[in-house]
Tab-separated table of C-alpha atoms in Angstrom:
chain	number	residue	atom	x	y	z
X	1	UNK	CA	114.423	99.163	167.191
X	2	UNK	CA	111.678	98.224	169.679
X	3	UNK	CA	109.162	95.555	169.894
X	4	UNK	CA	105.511	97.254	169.473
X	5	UNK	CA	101.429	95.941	169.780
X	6	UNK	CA	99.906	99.103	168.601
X	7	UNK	CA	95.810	99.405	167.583
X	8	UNK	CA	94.993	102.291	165.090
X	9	UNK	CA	91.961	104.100	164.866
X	10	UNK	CA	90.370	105.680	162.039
X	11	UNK	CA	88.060	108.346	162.991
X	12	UNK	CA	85.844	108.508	159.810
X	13	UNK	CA	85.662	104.599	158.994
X	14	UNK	CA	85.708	103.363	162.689
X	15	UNK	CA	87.778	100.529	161.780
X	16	UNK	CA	90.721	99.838	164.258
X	17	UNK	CA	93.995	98.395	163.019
X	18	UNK	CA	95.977	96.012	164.971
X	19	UNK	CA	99.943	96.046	164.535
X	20	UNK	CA	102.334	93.816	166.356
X	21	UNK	CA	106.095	94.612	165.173
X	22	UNK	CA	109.351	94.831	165.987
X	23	UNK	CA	109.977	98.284	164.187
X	24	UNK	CA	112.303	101.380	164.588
X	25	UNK	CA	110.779	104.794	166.113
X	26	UNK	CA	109.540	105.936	162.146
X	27	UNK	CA	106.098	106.905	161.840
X	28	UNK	CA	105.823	105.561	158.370
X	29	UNK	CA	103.888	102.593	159.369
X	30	UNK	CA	101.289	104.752	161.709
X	31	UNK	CA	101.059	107.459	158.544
X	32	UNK	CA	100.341	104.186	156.254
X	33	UNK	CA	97.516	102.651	158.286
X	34	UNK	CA	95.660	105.290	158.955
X	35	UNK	CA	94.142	105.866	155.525
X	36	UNK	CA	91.813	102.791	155.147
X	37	UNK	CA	89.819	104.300	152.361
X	38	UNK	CA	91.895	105.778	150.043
X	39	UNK	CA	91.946	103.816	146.134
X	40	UNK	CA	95.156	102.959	144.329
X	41	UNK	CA	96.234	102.578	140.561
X	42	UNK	CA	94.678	99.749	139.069
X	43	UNK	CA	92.016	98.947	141.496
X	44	UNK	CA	88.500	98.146	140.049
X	45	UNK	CA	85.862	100.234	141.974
X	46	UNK	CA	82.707	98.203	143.497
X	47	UNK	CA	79.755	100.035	143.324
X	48	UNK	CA	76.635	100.531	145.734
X	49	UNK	CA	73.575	98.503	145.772
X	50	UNK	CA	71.396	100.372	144.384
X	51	UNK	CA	74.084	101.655	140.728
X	52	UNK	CA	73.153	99.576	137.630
X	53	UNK	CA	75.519	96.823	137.310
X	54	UNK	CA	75.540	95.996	133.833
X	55	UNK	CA	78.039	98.820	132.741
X	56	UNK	CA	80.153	97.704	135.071
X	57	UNK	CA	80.318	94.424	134.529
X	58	UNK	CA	81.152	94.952	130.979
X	59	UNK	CA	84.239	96.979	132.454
X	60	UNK	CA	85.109	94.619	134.334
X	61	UNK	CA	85.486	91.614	131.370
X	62	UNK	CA	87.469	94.474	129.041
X	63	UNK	CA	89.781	94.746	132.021
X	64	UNK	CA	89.735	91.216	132.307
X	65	UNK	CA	90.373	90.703	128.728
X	66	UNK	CA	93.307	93.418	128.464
X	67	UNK	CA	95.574	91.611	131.388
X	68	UNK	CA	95.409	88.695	129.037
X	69	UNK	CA	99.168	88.222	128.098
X	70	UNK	CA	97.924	86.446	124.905
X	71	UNK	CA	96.010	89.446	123.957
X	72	UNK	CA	98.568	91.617	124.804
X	73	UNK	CA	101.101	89.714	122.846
X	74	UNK	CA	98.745	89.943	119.621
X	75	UNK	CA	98.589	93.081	120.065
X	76	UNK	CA	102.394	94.033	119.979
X	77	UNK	CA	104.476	94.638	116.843
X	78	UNK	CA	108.540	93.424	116.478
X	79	UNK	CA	108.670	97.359	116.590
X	80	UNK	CA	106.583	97.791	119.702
X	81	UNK	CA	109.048	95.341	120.924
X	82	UNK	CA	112.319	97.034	120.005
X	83	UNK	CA	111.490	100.261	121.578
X	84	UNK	CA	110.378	98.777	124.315
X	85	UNK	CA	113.277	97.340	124.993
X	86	UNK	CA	115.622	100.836	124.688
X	87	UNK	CA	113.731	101.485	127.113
X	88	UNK	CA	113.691	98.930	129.292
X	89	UNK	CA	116.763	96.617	128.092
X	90	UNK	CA	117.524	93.251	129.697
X	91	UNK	CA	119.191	93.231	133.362
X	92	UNK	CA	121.574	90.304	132.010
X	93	UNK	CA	122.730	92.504	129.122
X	94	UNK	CA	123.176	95.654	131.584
X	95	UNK	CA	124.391	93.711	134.182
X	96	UNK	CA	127.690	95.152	134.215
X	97	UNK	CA	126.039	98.897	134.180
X	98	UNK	CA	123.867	97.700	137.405
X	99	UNK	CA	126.737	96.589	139.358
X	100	UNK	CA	129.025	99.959	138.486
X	101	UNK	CA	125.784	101.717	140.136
X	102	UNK	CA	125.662	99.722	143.111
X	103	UNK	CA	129.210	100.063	144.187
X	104	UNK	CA	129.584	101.033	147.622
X	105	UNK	CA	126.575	100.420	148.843
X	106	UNK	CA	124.564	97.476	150.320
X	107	UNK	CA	122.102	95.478	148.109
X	108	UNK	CA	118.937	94.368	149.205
X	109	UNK	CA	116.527	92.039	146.831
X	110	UNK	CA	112.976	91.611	146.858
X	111	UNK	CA	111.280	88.927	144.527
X	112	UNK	CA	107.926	87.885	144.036
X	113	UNK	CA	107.159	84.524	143.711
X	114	UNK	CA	104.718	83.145	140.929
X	115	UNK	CA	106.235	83.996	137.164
X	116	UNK	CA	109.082	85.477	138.871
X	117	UNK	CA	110.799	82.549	140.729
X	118	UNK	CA	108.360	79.497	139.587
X	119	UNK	CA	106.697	79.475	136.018
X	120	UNK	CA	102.956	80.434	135.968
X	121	UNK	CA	100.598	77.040	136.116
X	122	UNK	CA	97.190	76.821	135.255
X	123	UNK	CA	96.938	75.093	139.228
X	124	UNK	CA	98.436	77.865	141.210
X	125	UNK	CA	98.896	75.014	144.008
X	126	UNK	CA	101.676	73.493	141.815
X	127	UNK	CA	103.369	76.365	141.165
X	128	UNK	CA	106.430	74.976	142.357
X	129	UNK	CA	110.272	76.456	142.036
X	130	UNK	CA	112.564	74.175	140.842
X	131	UNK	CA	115.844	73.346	142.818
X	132	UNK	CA	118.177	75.273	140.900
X	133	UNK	CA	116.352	78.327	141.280
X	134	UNK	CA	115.940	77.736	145.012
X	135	UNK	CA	119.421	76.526	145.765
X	136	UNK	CA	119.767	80.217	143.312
X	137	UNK	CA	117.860	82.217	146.113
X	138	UNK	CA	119.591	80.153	149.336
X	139	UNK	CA	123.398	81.306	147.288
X	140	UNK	CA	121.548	84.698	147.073
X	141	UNK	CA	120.421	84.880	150.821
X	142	UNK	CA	124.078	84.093	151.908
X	143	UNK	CA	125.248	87.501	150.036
X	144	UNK	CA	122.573	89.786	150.556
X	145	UNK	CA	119.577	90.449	152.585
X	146	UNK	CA	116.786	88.745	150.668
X	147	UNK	CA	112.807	88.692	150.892
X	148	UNK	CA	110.042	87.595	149.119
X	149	UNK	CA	107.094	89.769	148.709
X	150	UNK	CA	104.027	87.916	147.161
X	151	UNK	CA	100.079	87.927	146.857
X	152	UNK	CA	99.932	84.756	148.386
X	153	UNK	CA	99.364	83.416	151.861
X	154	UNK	CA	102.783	83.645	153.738
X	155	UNK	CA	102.570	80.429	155.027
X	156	UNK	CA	101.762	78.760	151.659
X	157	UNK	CA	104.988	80.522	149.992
X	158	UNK	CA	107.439	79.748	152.708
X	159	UNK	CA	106.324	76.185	151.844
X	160	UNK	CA	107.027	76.534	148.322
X	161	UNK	CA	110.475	78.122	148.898
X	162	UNK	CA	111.128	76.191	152.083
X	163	UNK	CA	113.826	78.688	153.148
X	164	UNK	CA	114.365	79.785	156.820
X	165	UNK	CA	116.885	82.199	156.173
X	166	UNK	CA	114.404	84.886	154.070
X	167	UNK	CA	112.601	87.349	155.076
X	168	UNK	CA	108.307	86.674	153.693
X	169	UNK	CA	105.988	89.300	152.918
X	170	UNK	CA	102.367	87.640	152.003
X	171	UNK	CA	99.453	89.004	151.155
X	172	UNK	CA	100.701	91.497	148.770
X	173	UNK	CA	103.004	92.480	151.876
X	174	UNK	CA	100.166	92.569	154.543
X	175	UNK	CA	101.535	89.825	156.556
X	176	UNK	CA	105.787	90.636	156.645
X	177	UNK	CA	107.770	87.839	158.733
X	178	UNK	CA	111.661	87.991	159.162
X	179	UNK	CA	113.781	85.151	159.629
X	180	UNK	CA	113.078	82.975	163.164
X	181	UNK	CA	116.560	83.233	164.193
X	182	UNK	CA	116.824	87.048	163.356
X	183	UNK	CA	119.208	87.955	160.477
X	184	UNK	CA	123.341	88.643	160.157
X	185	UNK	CA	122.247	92.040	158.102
X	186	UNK	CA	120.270	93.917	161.022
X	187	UNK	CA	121.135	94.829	164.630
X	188	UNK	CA	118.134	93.581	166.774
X	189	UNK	CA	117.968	89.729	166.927
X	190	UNK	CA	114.327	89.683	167.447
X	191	UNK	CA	112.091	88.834	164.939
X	192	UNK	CA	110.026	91.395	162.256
X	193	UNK	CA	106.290	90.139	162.283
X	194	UNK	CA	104.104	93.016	160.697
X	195	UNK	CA	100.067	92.376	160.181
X	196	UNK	CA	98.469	95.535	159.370
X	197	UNK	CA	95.397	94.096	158.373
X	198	UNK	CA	94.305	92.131	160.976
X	199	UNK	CA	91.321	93.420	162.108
X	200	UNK	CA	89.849	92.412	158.179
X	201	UNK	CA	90.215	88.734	159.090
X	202	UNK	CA	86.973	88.051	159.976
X	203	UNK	CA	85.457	89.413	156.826
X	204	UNK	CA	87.964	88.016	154.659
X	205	UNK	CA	86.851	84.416	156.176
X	206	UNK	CA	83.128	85.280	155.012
X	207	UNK	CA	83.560	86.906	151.935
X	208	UNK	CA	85.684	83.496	150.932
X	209	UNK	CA	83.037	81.284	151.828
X	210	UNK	CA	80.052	83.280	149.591
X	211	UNK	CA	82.581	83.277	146.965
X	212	UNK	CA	83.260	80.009	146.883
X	213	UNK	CA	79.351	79.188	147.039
X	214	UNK	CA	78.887	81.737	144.271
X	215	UNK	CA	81.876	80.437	141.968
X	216	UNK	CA	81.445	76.575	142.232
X	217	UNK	CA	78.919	76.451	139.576
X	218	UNK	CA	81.689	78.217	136.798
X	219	UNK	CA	84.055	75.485	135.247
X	220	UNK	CA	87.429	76.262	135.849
X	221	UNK	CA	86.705	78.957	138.527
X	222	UNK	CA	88.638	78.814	142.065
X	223	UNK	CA	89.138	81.313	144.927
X	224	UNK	CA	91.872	80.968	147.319
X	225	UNK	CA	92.367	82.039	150.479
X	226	UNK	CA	96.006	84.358	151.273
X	227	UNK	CA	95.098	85.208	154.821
X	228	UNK	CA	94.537	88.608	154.471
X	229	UNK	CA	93.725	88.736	150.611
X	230	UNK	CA	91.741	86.625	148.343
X	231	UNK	CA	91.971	85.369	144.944
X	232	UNK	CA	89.596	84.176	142.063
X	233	UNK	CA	91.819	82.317	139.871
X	234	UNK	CA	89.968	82.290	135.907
X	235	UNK	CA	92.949	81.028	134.397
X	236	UNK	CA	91.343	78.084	133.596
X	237	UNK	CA	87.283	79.626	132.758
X	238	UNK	CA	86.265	79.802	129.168
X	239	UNK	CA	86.363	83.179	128.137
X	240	UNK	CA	82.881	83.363	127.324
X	241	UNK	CA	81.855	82.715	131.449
X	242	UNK	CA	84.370	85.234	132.571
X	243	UNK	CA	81.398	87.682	132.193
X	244	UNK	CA	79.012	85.679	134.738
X	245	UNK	CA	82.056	85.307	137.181
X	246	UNK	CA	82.934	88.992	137.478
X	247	UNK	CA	78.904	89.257	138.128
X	248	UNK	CA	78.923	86.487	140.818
X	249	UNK	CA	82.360	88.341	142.279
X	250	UNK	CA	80.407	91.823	142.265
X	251	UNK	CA	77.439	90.187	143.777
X	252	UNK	CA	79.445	89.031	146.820
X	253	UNK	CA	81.619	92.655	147.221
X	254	UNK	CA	78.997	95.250	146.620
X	255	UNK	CA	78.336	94.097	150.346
X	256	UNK	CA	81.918	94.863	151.051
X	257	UNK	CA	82.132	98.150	150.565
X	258	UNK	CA	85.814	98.110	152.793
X	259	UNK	CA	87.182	95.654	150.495
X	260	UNK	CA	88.780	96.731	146.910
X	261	UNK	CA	89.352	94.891	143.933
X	262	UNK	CA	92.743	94.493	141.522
X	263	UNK	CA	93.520	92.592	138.953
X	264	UNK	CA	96.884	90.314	138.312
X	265	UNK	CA	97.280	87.737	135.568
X	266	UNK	CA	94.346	86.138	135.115
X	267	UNK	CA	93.367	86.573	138.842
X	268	UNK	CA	91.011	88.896	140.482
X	269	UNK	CA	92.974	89.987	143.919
X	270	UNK	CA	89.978	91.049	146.532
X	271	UNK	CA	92.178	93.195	149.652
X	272	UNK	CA	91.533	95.384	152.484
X	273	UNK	CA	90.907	99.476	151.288
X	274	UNK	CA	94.030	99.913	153.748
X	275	UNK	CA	96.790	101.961	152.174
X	276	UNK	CA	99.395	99.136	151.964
X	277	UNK	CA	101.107	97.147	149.052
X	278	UNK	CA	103.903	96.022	147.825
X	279	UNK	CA	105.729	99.326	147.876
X	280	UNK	CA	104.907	99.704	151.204
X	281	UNK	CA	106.360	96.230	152.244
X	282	UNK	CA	109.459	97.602	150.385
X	283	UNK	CA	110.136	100.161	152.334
X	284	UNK	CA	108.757	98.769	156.125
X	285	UNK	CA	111.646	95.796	155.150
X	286	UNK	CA	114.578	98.596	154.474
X	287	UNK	CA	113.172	99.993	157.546
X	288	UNK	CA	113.663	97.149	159.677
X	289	UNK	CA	117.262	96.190	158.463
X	290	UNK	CA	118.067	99.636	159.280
X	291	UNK	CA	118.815	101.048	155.855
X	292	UNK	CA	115.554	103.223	155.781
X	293	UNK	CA	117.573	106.267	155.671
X	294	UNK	CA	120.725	105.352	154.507
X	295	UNK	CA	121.991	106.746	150.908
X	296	UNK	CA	124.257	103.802	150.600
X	297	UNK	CA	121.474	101.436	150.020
X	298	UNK	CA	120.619	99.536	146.777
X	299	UNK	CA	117.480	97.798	146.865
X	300	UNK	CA	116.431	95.617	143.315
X	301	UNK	CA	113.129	94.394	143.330
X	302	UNK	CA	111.905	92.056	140.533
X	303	UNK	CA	108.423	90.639	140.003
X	304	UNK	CA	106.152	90.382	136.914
X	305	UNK	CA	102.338	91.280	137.963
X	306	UNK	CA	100.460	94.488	137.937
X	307	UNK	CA	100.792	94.654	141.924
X	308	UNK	CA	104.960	95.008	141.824
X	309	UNK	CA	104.489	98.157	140.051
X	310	UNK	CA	103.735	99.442	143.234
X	311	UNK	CA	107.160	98.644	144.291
X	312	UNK	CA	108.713	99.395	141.358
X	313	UNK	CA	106.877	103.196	141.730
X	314	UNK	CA	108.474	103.770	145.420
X	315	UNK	CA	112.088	102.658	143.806
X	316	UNK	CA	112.192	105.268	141.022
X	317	UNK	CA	110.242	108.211	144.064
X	318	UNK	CA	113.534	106.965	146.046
X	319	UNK	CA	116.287	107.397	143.580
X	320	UNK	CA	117.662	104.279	145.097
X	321	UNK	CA	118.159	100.807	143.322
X	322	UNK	CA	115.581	99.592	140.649
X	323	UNK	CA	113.115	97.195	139.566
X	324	UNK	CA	113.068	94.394	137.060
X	325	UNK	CA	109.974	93.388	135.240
X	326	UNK	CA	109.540	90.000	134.418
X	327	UNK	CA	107.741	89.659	131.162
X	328	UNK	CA	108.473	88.748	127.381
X	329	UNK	CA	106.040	91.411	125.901
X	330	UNK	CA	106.329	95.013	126.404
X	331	UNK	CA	103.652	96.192	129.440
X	332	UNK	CA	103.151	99.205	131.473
X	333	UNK	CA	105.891	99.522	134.141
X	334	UNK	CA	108.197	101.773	136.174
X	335	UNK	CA	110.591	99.214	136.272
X	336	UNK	CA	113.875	100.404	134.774
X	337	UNK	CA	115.117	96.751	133.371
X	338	UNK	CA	113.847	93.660	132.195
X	339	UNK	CA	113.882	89.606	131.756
X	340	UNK	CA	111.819	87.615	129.972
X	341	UNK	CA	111.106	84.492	132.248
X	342	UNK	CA	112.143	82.416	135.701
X	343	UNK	CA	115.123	80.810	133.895
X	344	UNK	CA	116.479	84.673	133.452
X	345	UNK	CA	115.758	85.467	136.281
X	346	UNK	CA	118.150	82.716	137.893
X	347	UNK	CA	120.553	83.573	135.943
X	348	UNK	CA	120.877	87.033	136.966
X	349	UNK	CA	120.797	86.068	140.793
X	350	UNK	CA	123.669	83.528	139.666
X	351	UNK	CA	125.275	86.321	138.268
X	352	UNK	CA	125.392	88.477	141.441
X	353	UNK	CA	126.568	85.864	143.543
X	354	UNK	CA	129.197	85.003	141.461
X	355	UNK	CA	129.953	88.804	141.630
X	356	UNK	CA	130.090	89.416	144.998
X	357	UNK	CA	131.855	85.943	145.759
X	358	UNK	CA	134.609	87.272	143.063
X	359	UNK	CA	134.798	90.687	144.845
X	360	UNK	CA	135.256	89.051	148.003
X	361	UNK	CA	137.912	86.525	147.155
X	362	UNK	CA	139.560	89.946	145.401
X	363	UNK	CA	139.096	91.868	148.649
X	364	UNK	CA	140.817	89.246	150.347
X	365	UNK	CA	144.190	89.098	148.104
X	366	UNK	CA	144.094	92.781	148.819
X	367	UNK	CA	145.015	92.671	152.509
X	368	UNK	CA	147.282	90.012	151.870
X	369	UNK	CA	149.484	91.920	149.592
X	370	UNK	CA	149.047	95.031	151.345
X	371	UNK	CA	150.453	93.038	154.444
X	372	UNK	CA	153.390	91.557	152.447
């Protein structure tokens, strides 16, 4: 593992990405950086100046309108529902099958953060965890290496989860921190730090500032600022305005044509065209504990929103580990399991502490009667 401040250059776009990490000798993270234009599942496209808008704007409300988990839900028979769930049954009621697949090797977890580990609000700065679940995630952290990967600002979810210990991966991954003091799981003691979207900064700064101006006149409307990602919240907009918000967001990006736009829950997610997600966070993190190659890894990664799929997509490509879908209607996914809420969710992490605490302590008698 060395410690590397590397700039890269695309030819075509002349934009110039600046990297400083503490990385092993892969070239996955060059490869990855280099394609700043390329579009990914579920992004909505923003067009030119001079394409009529009206169309599109249209487009944009139905998509709006179908991530609506009340819609959704409407729309979803008990028989919808069942099958559903043969295919994507409940982690706590395989939990028994996951560990018999994990044996032998070394688990890794990645969770996201809002609707996965704290409840989705209608003020997404009180989404708070609640101390069970994080004293959950600190139990967790003492077994296995542990990260959160989430759309928001790192800073702003360390200081919901207020854990040194983790590794953080913000802005839908494109600001990755390890732990200050280094971590027990990997060899190098010095710390990951991973930005590859810095040279966007300055744009992301304006762009938040004309969409505030542009927003503040739509009740309920509110754009926050992750760093390297923005988000326009419309949670909390009456339906009927969500069409003048997308056209005051479009307004604002058509001017941006090196910015992209994808949809969460109720949020509009406005990122760099840079070829990096979740998935990609994923895999930089099993790269820097030094299980990037290993067979004998098992990495779970469970989140709820449209942008973990992309982490859930690089899982099943692997063949390694799997992802668990937070949601209590049937969606989309490439997750293999499922679990309706946060309060599921912390009891499965409960569940694989008290696992590996019981292996241990069995582990233990082992050698002792081996030595008697």
């Amino acid at each position: 593992m060395t410690r590397q401040n590397v700039v890269v250059a695309d030819t075509k776009s002349g934009i110039n990405v600046a990297i400083t990490m503490t990385v092993s000798n892969s070239s996955l993270f060059t490869k990855a950086v280099k394609k700043t234009r390329e579009t990914q599942g579920g992004c909505i496209n923003i067009p030119p100046k001079k394409v009529g808008g009206g169309a599109r704007i249209n487009a944009w409300v139905d998509s709006m309108r179908a991530s609506s988990p009340t819609r959704v839900k409407s729309a979803a028979s008990l028989s919808d529902q069942s099958s559903w769930m043969l295919r994507h049954p409940s982690a706590l009621n395989m939990f028994e099958q996951i560990i018999e697949a994990s044996k032998g090797k070394q688990i890794v977890m990645f969770l996201d953060y809002d609707g996965t580990l704290s409840p989705i609000v209608d003020d997404p700065d009180r989404a708070f965890m609640s101390d069970a679940m994080r004293t959950a995630v600190r139990e967790l952290a003492r077994y296995f290496p542990t990260a959160i990967v989430s759309g928001r600002c790192r800073d702003k979810v360390y200081n919901f989860v207020r854990l040194a210990e983790l590794y953080y991966a913000g802005s839908h991954g494109m600001d990755i921190k390890g732990p200050a003091k280094g971590s027990k799981y990997k060899k190098e003691t010095k710390a990951v730090l991973f930005q590859p979207a810095s040279e966007f900064l300055p744009m992301i700064d304006e762009v938040y500032k004309a969409l505030l101006e542009k927003t503040k006149s739509i009740p309920g409307a509110s754009v926050e600022h992750n760093k390297f990602c923005l988000s326009v919240h419309y949670r909390c907009v009456d339906e009927k305005k969500w069409s003048m918000l997308a056209q005051q967001v479009r307004s604002v990006l058509q001017q941006y044509p090196k910015l992209r736009l994808t949809q969460g829950r109720k949020v509009l997610e406005i990122r760099p065209t840079i070829k990096w997600d979740k998935g990609k966070a994923l895999e930089f993190l099993l790269e820097s504990l030094g299980f990037g190659n290993c067979t004998d890894v098992f990495p779970v990664y469970i989140g709820d929103d449209r942008t973990d799929e992309d982490a859930f997509k690089i899982l099943r490509d692997r063949g390694q580990g799997f992802g668990i879908l937070v949601s209590k209607i049937p969606k989309d996914t490439s997750a293999s399991y499922s679990l309706q809420e946060p309060l599921e969710v912390m009891d499965f992490l409960k569940r694989l502490v008290e696992w590996k605490q019981l292996s241990m302590r069995q582990a233990i008698q082992g050698v002792k009667s081996r030595r008697n």
